[in-house]
XYZ file of C-alpha atoms in Angstrom:
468
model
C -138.515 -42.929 -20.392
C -141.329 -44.741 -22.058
C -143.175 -47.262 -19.439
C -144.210 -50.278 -20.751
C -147.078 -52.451 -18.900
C -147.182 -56.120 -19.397
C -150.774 -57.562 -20.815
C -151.764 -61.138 -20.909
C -152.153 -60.248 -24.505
C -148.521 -58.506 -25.140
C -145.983 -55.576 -24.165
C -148.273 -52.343 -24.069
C -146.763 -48.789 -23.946
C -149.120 -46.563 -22.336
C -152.145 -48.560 -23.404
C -151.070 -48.770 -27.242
C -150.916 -52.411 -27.967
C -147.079 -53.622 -29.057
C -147.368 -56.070 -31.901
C -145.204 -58.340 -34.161
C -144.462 -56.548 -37.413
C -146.036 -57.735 -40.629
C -143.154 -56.949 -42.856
C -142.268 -60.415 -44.757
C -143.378 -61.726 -48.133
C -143.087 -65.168 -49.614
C -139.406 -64.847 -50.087
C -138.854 -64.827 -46.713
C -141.273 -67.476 -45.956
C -139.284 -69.548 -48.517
C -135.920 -68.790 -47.191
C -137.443 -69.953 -43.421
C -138.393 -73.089 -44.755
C -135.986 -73.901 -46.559
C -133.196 -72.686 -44.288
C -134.508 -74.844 -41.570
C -134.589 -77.519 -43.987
C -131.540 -77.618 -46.324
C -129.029 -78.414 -43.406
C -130.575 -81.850 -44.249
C -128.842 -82.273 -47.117
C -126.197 -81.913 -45.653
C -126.043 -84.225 -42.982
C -128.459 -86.400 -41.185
C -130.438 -87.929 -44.211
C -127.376 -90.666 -44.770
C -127.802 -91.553 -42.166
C -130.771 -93.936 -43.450
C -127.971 -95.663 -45.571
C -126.604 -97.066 -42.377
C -130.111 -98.192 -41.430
C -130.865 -100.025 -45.076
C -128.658 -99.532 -47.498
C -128.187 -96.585 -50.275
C -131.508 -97.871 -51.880
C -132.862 -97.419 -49.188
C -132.484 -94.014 -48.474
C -133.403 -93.319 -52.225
C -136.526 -95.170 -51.344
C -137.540 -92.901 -47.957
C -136.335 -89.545 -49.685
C -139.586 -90.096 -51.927
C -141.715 -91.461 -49.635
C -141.078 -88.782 -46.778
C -141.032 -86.970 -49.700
C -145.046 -87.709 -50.080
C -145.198 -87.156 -46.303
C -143.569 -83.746 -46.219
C -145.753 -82.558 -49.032
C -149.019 -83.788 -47.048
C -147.596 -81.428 -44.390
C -146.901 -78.690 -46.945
C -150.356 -79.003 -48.082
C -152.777 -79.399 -45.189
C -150.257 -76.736 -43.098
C -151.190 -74.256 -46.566
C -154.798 -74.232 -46.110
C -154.799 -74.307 -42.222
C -152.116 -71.538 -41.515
C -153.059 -69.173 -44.486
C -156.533 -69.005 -42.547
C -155.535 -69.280 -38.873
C -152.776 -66.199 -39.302
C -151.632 -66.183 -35.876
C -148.181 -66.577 -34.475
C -147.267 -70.156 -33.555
C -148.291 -71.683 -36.643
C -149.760 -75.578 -35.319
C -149.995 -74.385 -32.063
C -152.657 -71.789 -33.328
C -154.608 -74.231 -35.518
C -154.361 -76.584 -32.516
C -156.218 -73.668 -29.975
C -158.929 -72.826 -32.402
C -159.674 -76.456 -33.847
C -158.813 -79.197 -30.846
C -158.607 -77.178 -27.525
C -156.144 -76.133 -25.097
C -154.680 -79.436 -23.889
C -154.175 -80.361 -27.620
C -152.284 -76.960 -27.971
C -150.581 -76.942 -25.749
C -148.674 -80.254 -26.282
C -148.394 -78.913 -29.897
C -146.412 -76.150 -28.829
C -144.299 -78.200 -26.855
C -143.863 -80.236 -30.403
C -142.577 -77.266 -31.850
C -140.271 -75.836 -29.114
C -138.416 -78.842 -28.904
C -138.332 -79.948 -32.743
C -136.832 -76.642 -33.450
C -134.838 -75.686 -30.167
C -132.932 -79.741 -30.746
C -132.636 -78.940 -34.308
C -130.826 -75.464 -33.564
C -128.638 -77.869 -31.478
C -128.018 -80.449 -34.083
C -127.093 -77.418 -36.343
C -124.525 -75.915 -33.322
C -122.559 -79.496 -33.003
C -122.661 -79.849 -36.923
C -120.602 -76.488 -37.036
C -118.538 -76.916 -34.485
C -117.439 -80.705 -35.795
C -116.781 -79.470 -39.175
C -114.948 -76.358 -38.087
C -113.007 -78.574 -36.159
C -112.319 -81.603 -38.957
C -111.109 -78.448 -41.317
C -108.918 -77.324 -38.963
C -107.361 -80.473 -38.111
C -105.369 -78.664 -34.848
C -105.019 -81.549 -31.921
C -106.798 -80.427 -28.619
C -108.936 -77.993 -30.566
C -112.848 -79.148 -29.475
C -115.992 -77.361 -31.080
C -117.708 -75.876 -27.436
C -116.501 -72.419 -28.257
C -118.061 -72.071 -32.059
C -121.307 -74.022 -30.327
C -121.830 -71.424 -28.305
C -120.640 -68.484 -30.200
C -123.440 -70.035 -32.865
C -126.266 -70.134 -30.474
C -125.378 -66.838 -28.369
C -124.736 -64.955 -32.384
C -127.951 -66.120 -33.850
C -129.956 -65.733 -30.815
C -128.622 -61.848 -30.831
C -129.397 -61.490 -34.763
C -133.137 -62.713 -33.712
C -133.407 -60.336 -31.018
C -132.802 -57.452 -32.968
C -135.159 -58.235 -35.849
C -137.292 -60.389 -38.078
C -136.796 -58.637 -41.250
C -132.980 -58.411 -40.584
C -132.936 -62.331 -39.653
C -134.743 -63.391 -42.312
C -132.948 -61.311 -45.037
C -129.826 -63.277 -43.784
C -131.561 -66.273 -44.419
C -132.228 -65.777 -47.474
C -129.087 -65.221 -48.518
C -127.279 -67.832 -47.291
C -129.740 -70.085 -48.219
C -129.645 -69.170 -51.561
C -125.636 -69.567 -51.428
C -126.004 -73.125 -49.820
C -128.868 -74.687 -52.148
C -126.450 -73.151 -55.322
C -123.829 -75.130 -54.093
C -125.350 -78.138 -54.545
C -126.433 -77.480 -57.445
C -122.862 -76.363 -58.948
C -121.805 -79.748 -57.631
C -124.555 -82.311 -59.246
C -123.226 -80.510 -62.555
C -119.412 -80.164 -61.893
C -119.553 -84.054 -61.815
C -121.188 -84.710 -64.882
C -124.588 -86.555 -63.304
C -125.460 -87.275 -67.274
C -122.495 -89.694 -67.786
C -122.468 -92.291 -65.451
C -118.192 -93.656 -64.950
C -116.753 -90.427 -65.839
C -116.497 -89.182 -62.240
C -119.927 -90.932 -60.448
C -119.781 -94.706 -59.975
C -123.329 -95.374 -58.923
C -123.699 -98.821 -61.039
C -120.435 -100.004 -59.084
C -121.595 -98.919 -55.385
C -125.508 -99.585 -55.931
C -125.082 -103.217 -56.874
C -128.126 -105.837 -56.789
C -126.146 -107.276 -53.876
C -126.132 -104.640 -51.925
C -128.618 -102.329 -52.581
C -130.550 -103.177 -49.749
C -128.015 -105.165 -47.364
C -130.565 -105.619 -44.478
C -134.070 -106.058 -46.891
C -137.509 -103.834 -46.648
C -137.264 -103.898 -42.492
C -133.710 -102.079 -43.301
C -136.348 -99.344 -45.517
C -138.332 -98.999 -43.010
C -135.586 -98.440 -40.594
C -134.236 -95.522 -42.225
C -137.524 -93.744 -42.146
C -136.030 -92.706 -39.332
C -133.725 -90.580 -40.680
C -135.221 -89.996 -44.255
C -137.293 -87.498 -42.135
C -133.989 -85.105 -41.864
C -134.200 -84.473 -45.654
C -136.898 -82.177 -44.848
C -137.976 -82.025 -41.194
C -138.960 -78.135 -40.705
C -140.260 -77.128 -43.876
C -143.652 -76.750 -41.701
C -141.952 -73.930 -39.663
C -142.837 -71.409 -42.202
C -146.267 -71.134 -40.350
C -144.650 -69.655 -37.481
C -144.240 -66.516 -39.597
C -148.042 -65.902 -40.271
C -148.538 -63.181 -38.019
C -145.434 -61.462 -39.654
C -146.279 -61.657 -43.182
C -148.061 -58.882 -45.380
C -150.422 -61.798 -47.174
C -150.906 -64.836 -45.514
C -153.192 -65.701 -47.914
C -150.704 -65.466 -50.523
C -147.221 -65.865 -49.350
C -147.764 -68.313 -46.921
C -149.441 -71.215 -49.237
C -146.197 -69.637 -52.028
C -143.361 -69.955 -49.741
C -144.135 -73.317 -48.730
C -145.112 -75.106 -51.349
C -141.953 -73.448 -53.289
C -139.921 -74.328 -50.369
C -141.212 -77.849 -50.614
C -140.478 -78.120 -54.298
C -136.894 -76.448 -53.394
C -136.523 -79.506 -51.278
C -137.417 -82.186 -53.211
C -135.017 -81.305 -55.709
C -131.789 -80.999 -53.542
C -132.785 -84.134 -51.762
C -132.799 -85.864 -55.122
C -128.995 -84.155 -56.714
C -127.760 -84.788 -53.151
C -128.809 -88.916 -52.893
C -127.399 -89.128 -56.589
C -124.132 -87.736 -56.311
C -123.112 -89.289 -53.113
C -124.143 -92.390 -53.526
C -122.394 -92.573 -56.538
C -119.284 -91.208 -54.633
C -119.315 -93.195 -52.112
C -119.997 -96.833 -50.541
C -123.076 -96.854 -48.242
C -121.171 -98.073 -45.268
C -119.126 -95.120 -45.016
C -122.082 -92.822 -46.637
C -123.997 -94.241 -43.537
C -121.661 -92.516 -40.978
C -120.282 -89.950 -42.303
C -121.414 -86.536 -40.614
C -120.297 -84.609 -43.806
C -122.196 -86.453 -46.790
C -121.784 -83.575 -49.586
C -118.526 -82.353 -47.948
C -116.899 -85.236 -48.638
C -118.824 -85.756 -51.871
C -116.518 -82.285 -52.955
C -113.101 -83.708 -51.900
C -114.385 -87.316 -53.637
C -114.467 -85.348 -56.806
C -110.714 -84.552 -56.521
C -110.966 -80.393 -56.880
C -110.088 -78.081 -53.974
C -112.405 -75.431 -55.104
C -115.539 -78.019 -54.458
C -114.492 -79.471 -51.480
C -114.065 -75.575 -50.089
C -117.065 -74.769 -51.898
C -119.252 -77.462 -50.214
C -117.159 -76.931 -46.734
C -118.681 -73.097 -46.735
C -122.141 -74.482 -47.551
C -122.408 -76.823 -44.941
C -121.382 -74.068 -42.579
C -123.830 -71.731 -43.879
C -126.295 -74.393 -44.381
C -125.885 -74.968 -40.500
C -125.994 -71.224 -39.842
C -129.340 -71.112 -41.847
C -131.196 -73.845 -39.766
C -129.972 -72.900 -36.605
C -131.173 -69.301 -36.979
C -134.851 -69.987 -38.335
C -135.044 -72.728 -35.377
C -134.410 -69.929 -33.181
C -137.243 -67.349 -34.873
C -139.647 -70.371 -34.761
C -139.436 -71.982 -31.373
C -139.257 -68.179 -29.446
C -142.723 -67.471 -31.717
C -144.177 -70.813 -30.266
C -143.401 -69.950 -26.491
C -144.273 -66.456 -27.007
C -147.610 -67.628 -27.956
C -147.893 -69.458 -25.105
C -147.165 -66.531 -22.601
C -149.451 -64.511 -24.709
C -152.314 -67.074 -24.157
C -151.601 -67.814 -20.764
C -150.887 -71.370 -21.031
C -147.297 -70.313 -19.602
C -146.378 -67.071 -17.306
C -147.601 -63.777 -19.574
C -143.978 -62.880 -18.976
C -142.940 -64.150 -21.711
C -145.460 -62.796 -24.397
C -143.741 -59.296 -24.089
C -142.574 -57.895 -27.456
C -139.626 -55.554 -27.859
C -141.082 -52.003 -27.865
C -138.294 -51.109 -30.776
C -137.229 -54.152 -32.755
C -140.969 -55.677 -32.284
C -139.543 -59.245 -31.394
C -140.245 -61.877 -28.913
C -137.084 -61.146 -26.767
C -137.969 -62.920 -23.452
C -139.085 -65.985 -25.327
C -135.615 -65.656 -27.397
C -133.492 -65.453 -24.382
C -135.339 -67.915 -22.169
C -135.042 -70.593 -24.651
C -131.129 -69.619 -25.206
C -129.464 -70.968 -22.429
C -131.663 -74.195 -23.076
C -130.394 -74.408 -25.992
C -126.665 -74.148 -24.826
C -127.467 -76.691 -22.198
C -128.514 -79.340 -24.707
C -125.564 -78.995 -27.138
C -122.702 -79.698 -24.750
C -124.327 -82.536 -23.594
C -126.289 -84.328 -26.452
C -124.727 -85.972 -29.669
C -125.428 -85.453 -33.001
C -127.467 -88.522 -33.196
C -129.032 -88.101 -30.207
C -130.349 -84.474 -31.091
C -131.754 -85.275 -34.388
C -133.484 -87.840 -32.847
C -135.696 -85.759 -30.258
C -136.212 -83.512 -32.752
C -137.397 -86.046 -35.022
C -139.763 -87.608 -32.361
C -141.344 -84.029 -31.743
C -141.468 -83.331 -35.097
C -143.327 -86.796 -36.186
C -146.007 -86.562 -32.988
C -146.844 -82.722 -34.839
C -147.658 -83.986 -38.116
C -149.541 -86.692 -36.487
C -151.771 -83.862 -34.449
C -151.999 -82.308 -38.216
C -153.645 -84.914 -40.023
C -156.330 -85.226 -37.604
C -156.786 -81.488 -36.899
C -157.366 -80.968 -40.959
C -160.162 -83.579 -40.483
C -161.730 -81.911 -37.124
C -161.089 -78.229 -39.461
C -163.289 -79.505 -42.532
C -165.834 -80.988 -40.444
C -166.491 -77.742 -37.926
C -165.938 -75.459 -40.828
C -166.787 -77.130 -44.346
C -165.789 -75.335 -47.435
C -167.742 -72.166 -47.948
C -168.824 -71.711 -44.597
C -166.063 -69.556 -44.278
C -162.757 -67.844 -46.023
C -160.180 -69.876 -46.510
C -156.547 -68.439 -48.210
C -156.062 -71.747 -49.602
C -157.796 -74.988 -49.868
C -155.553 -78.246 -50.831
C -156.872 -80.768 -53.051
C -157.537 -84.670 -53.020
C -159.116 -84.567 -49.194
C -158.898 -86.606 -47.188
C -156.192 -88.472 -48.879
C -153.508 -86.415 -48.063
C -154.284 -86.689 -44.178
C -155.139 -90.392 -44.073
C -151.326 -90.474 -46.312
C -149.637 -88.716 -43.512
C -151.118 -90.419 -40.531
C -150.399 -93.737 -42.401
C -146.553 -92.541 -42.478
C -146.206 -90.445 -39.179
C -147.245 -94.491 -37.530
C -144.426 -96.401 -39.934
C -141.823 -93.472 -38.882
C -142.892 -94.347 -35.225
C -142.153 -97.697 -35.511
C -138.622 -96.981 -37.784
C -137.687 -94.743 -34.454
C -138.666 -97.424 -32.202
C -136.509 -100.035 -33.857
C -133.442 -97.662 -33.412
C -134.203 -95.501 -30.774
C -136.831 -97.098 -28.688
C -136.009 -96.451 -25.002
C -135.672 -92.364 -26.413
C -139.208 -93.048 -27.779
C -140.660 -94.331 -24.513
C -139.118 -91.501 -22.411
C -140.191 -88.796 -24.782
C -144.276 -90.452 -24.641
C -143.201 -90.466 -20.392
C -142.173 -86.760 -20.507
C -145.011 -85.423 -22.320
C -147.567 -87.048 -20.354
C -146.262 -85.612 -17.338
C -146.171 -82.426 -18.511
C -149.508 -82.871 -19.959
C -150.891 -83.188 -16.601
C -149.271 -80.792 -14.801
C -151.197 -78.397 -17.717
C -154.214 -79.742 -16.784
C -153.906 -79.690 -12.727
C -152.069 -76.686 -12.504
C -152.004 -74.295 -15.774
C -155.306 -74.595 -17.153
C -157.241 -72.674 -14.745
C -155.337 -69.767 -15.695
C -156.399 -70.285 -19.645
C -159.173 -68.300 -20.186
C -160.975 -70.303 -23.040
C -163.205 -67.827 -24.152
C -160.257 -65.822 -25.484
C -158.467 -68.456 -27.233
C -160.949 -67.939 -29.888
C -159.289 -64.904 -32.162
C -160.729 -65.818 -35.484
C -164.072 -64.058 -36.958
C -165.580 -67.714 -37.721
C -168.821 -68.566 -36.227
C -167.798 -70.560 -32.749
C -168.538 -74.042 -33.049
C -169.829 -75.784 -29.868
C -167.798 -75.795 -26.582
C -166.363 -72.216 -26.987
């Protein structure tokens, strides 16, 4: 039998270092963004009706909108230069410090590991509603979800992400074969948006009922970021990183614009508000069985889609923190044949598991929201610390986004407003996620940091700036 020694680095085999594979291009990278992402569409953005209105969450899909590409842009430049596995947690190590990085990687693990619940209970519910069987509950397709997915990632990157592709192709189509199947050009023939978007009630509770649903505006895209996670798996960062995203973000836009149109002209924005199944019941609103099956699949697959990139995404941020010692090395070990972060994919499973049968939709969307906002905070000031260390032309960059520093001083203004939408709704959830990672952030610096050896954290061929 091959023996395999465990490095602080990763998984040798008789000294021959064991490293991720760098098979993916920038369709993959595209279908990790926007598989994360499309679920979205889905459900969760409608949410912001029930905050302020349908306007309203017309009104926050453009202006995350602006947020989201900020990300998509500053994450471009960053990533496609710091390749490294772990995406904002590596730009975090080798612009901030370790303290900084650490908390980012926290970000990530539990933005993606709360979204990969959100998508488990979305399943399971609309399995369930389909079925329409009394006594039948969705725990058993949660965790055959989770426990399925988590197996797919084990065995593969290429495999996963060829999945995702695919059914995030067949998911974003759907949409798209339902904005035209209702005849979006001809207002009254099936869509009555000038009878449910009234001047009376297009925004019931005024602009602190738009900034409210900022809240939930942020589900139209939250994740699109996590196609950084792949850079030390792609062929050309350089290329297919800054492609993929900013495709993925233009993917996005799109389907967050045909899915506001067609079901708020469907339906009234109280019940558009609530509803867990916005475009599902946007297919049976339209009166044919073959869109309201069509759209039932989607959101399955769409759900499928998320869930499985959450998984790739949060196991490469923990693995990078084994591999950098900010947690146990243990879990920095690679799979000597499918070349995957399997410790890091089955630590974070039954987490995972453990969070979906006792969390709520709402409630899981809205700790992965939180984590999500406090990273693209971290990201408009680490693009300012990143130009100022390393100005332009003092060293390579894959891509360099345009307009600075507006796009950073945009986000930051945003990532603030979205605190204070989350606050409004959710503000005891707010104060206990600030509580937990404080603690957490000194237990790092008491206990974990003397095993960091901040020297090595330093992987990129840049000339060091000061404090390295």
């Amino acid at each position: 039998m091959t023996a395999a020694v465990e490095t602080g680095q990763t998984t040798t085999i008789h000294g021959d270092r064991v490293s991720l594979l760098r098979v993916l291009g920038p369709a993959h990278v595209w279908a990790l963004g926007v598989g994360i992402v499309l679920v979205g569409e889905f459900t969760g953005w409608n949410f912001a009706a029930d905050k302020g209105g349908a306007l309203a969450a017309l009104i926050v899909c453009w202006i995350v909108g602006l947020l989201y590409t900020s990300v998509a842009m500053i994450d471009s430049e960053v990533t496609s230069t710091v390749a490294a596995a772990g995406g904002q947690y590596a730009q975090a190590k080798h612009i901030v410090g370790p303290l900084m990085a650490f908390n980012v990687a926290l970000f990530l693990v539990f933005a993606y590991t709360m979204l990969e619940v959100s998508d488990a209970i979305l399943l399971g519910d609309t399995i369930v509603a389909k079925a329409g069987v009394e006594g039948l509950t969705h725990n058993s397709f949660i965790a055959a979800t989770i426990v399925v997915l988590a197996w797919l990632n084990y065995r593969g990157v290429l495999m996963t992400l060829n999945v995702n592709f695919i059914i995030t192709a067949v998911a974003y189509i759907s949409i798209v074969i339902l904005f035209f199947s209702v005849s979006p050009w001809t207002q009254g023939a099936v869509l009555k948006l000038n009878e449910l978007v009234t001047p009376g009630n297009a925004l019931p509770y005024g602009w602190i009922g738009v900034i409210a649903a900022f809240q939930f505006g942020i589900w139209y895209y939250l994740g699109i970021e996590g196609t950084t996670q792949a850079a030390e798996e792609v062929r050309s960062p350089a290329r297919s990183l800054p492609y993929g995203t900013m495709a993925g973000m233009i993917t996005l836009l799109i389907a967050a614009a045909m899915t506001w149109y067609v079901c708020a002209s469907l339906m009234p924005w109280e019940y558009l508000g609530i509803t867990y199944y916005p475009l599902w019941d946007a297919g049976k609103l339209t009166g044919s069985p073959l869109l309201e099956n069509l759209l039932f699949i989607a959101t399955l697959l769409a759900a499928l889609a998320s869930a499985n990139g959450c998984i790739n995404d949060a196991a490469r941020a923990w693995f990078s923190l084994g591999r950098d010692r900010y947690l146990p090395s243990w879990f920095s070990a690679v799979h000597p044949k499918y070349r995957t972060p399997y410790r890091s994919i089955l630590f974070l499973l039954p987490i995972a598991l453990a969070f979906a049968f006792i969390a709520d939709l709402n409630q899981a969307i809205t700790f992965s929201i939180l984590s999500g906002v406090l990273q693209y905070t971290f990201m408009s000031i680490n693009i300012m610390m990143f130009r100022k260390k390393w100005p332009l032309g003092s060293i390579r960059r894959g891509y360099t986004h345009p307009f600075h520093p507006l796009p950073a001083i945009v986000l930051f203004c945003l990532c603030v407003v979205t605190f204070f939408a989350i606050f409004l709704g959710f503000g005891s959830q707010l104060i206990a996620m600030t509580i937990f990672y404080f603690l957490i952030s000194l237990w790092f610096h008491f206990y974990r940091y003397k095993f960091v050896r901040r020297g090595d954290q330093f992987t990129m061929p840049w000339p060091k700036p000061q404090g390295y």
